[in-house]
mmCIF file of C-alpha atoms in Angstrom:
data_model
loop_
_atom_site.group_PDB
_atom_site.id
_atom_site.type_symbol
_atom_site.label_atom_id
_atom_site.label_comp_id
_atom_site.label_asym_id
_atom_site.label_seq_id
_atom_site.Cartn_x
_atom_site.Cartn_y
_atom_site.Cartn_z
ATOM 1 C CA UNK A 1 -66.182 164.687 152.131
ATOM 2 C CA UNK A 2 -64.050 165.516 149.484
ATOM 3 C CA UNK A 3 -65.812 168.784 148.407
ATOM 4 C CA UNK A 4 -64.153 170.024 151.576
ATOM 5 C CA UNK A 5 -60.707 169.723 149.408
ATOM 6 C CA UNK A 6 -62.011 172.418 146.925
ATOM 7 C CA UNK A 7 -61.653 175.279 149.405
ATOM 8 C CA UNK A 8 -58.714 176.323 147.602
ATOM 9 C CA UNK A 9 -60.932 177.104 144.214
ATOM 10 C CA UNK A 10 -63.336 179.070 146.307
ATOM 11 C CA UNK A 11 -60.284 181.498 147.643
ATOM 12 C CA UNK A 12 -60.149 182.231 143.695
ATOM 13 C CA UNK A 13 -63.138 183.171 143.035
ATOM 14 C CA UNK A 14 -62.973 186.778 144.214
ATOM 15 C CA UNK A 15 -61.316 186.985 146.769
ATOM 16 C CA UNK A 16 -58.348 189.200 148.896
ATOM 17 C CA UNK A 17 -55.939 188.129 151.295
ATOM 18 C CA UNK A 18 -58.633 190.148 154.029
ATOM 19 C CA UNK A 19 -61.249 188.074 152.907
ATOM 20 C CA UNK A 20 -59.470 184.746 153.265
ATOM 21 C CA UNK A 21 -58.655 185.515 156.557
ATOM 22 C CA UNK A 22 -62.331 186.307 158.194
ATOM 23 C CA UNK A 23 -63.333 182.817 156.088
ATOM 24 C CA UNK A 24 -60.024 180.961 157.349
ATOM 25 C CA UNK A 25 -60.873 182.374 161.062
ATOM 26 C CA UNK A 26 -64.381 181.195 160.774
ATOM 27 C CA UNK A 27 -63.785 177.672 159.817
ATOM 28 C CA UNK A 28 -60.761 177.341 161.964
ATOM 29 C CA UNK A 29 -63.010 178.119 164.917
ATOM 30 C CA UNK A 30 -65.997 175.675 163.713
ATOM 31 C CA UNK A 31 -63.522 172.909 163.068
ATOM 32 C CA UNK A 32 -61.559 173.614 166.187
ATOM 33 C CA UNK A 33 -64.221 174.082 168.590
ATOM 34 C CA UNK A 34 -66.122 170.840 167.607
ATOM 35 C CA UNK A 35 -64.703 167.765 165.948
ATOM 36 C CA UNK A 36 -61.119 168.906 166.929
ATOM 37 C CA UNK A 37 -62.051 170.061 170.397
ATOM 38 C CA UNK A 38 -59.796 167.294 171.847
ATOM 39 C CA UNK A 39 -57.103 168.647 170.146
ATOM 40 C CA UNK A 40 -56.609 171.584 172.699
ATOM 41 C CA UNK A 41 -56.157 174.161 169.886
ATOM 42 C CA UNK A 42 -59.321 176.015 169.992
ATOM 43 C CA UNK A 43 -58.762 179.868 169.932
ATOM 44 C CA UNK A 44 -55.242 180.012 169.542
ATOM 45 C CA UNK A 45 -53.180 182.353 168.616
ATOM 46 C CA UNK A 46 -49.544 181.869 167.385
ATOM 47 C CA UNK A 47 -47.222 184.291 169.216
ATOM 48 C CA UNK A 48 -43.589 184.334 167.459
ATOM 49 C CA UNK A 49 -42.095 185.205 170.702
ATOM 50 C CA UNK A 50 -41.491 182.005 172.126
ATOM 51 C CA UNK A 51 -39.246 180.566 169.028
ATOM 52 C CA UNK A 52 -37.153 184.316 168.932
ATOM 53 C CA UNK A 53 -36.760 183.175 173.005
ATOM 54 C CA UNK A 54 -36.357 180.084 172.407
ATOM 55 C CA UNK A 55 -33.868 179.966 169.007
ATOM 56 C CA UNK A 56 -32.535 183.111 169.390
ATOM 57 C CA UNK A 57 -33.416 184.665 166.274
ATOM 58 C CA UNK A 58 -35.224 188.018 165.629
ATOM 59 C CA UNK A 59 -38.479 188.467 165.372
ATOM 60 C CA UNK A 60 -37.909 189.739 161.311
ATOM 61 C CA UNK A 61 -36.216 186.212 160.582
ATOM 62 C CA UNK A 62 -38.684 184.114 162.407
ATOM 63 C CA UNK A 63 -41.556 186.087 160.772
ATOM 64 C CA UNK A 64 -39.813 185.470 157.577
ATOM 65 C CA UNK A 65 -39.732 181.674 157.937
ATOM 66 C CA UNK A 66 -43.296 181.499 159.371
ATOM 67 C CA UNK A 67 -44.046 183.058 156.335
ATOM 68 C CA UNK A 68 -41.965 180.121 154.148
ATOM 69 C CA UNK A 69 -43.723 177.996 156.447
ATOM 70 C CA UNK A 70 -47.095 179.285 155.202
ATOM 71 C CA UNK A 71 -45.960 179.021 151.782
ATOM 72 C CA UNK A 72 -44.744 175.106 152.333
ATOM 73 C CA UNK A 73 -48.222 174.032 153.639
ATOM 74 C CA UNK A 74 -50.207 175.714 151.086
ATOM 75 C CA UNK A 75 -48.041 173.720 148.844
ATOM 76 C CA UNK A 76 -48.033 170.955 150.129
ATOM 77 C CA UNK A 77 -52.179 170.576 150.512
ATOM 78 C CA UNK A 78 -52.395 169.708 146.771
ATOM 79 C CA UNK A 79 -49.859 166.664 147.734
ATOM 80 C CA UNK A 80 -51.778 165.688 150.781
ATOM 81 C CA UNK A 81 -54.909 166.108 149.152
ATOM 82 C CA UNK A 82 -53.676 163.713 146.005
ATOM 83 C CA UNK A 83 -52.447 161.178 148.560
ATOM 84 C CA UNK A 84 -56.393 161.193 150.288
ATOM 85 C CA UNK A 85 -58.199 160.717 147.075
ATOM 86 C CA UNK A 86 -55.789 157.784 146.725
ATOM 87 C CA UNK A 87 -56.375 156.763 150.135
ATOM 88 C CA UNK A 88 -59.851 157.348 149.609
ATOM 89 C CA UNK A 89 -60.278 155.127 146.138
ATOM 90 C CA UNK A 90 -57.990 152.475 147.476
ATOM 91 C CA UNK A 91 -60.830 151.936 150.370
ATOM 92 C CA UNK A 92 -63.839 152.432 147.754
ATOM 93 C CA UNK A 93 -62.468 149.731 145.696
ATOM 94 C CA UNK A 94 -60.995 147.589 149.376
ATOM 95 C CA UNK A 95 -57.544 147.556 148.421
ATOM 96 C CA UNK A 96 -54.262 147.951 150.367
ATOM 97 C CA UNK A 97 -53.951 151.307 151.837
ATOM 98 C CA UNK A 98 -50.451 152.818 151.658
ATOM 99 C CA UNK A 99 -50.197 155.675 154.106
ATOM 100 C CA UNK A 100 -46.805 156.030 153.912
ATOM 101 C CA UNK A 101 -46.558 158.991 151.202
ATOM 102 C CA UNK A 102 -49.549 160.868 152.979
ATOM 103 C CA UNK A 103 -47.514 160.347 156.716
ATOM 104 C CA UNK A 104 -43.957 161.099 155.154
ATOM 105 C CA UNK A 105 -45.599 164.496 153.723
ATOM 106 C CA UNK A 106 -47.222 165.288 157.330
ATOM 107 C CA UNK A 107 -43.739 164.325 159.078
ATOM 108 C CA UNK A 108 -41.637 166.603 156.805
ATOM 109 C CA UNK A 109 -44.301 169.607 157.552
ATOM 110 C CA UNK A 110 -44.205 168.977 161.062
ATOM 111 C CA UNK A 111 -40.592 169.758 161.667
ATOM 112 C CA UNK A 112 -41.128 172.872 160.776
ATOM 113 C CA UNK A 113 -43.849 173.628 162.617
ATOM 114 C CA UNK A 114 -41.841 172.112 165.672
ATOM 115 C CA UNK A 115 -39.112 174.156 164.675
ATOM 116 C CA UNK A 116 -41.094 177.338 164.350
ATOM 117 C CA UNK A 117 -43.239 176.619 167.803
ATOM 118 C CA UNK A 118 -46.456 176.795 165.690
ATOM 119 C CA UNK A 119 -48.733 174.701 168.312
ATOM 120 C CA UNK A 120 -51.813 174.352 166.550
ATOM 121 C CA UNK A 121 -50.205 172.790 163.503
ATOM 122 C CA UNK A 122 -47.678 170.510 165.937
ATOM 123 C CA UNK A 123 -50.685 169.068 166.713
ATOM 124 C CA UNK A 124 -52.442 168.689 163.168
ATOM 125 C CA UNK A 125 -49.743 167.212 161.723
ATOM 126 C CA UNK A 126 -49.232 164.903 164.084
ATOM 127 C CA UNK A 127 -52.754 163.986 163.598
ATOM 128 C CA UNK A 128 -52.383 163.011 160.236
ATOM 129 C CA UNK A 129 -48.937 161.485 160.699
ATOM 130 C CA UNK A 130 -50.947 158.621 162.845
ATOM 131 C CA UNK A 131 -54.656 158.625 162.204
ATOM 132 C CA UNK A 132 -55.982 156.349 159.920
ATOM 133 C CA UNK A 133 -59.941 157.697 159.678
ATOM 134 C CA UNK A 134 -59.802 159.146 156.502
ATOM 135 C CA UNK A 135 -62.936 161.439 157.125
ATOM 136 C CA UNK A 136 -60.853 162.626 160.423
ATOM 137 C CA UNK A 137 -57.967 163.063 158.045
ATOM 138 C CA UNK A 138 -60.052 165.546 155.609
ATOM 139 C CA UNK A 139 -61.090 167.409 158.615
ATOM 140 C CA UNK A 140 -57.286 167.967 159.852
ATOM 141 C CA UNK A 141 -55.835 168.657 156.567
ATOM 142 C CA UNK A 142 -58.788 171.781 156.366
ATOM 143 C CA UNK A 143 -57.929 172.698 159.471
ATOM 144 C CA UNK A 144 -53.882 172.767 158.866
ATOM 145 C CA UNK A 145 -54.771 174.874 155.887
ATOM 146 C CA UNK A 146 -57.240 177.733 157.953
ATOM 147 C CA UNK A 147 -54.413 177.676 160.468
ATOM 148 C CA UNK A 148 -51.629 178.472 157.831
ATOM 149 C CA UNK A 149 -53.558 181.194 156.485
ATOM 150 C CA UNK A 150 -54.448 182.676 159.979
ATOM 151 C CA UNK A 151 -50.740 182.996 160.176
ATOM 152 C CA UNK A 152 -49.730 185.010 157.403
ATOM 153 C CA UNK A 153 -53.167 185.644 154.780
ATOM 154 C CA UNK A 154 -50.785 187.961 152.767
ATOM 155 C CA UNK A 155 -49.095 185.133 152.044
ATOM 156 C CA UNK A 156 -51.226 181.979 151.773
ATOM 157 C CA UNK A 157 -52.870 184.122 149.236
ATOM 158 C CA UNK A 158 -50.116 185.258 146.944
ATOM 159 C CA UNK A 159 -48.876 181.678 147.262
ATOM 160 C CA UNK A 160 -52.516 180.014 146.402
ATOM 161 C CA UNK A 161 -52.958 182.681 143.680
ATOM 162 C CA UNK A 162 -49.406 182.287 142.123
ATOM 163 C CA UNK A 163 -50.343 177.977 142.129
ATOM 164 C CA UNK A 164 -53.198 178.936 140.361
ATOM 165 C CA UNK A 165 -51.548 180.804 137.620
ATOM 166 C CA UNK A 166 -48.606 177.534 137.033
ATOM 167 C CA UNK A 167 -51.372 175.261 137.083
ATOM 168 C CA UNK A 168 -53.048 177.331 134.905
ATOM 169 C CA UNK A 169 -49.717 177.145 132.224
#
């Protein structure tokens, strides 16, 4: 199940922001429309309107921080997915599992997501702020990262690709 965590080396391999949208889209549908069906999330489409209502910013400003939102996951994937391969060794090897650092992470992320109205990651986030079936786990985190770059590709990619090039330092 952890092969799924590697999605982030396949965006490198050739790809443009255009690209990692149709394969985001795809896999956001397949996950969404079968093992996170009960989630309610299937097909949807995040409309900025309701948090300019709502907050009573512009549409520039909230498109701007959906965009630092986007940026924030992306980032924060590599720390989630560090925290499951711990999760996921602790359970290979039957001790304790601490979920605290993986549910801190998801409780930080979801704020912002609250804060932004961003439905489909509200309720992703809260997933893996209280599930404890890591398998379910892997297949929330990959769908909190096709749903972040569904939002703003642009960004998820210059954000993955500029990772790449620190890590690469």
């Amino acid at each position: 199940m952890l092969q799924k965590l590697d999605f982030f080396d396949y965006i490198l391999q050739n790809q443009d922001a255009k690209a990692l949208l149709a394969d985001a889209t795809q896999i956001c549908d397949t996950l969404t429309a079968t093992v996170l069906l009960d989630l309610d999330i299937h097909q949807y489409c995040y409309n900025p309107k309701e948090a300019v209502d709502e907050l009573g910013l512009d549409e520039e400003l909230v498109n701007q921080l959906v965009a630092d939102y986007v940026a924030q996951v992306i980032r924060s994937v590599m720390q989630f997915e560090e925290y499951l391969k711990t999760l996921f060794s602790s359970q290979i090897n039957s001790v304790n599992m601490d979920y605290t650092p993986f549910r801190e992470l998801a409780h930080k992320n979801l704020g912002v997501a609250r804060n932004l109205r961003i439905k489909d990651a509200e309720k992703l986030l809260y997933e893996l702020m209280k599930k404890d079936d890591l398998e379910y786990l892997v297949v929330c985190l990959e769908a909190l990262k096709v749903c972040a770059i569904k939002l703003n590709p642009q960004c998820a990619y210059n954000t993955i690709k500029l990772i790449h090039i620190k890590n690469s330092l």
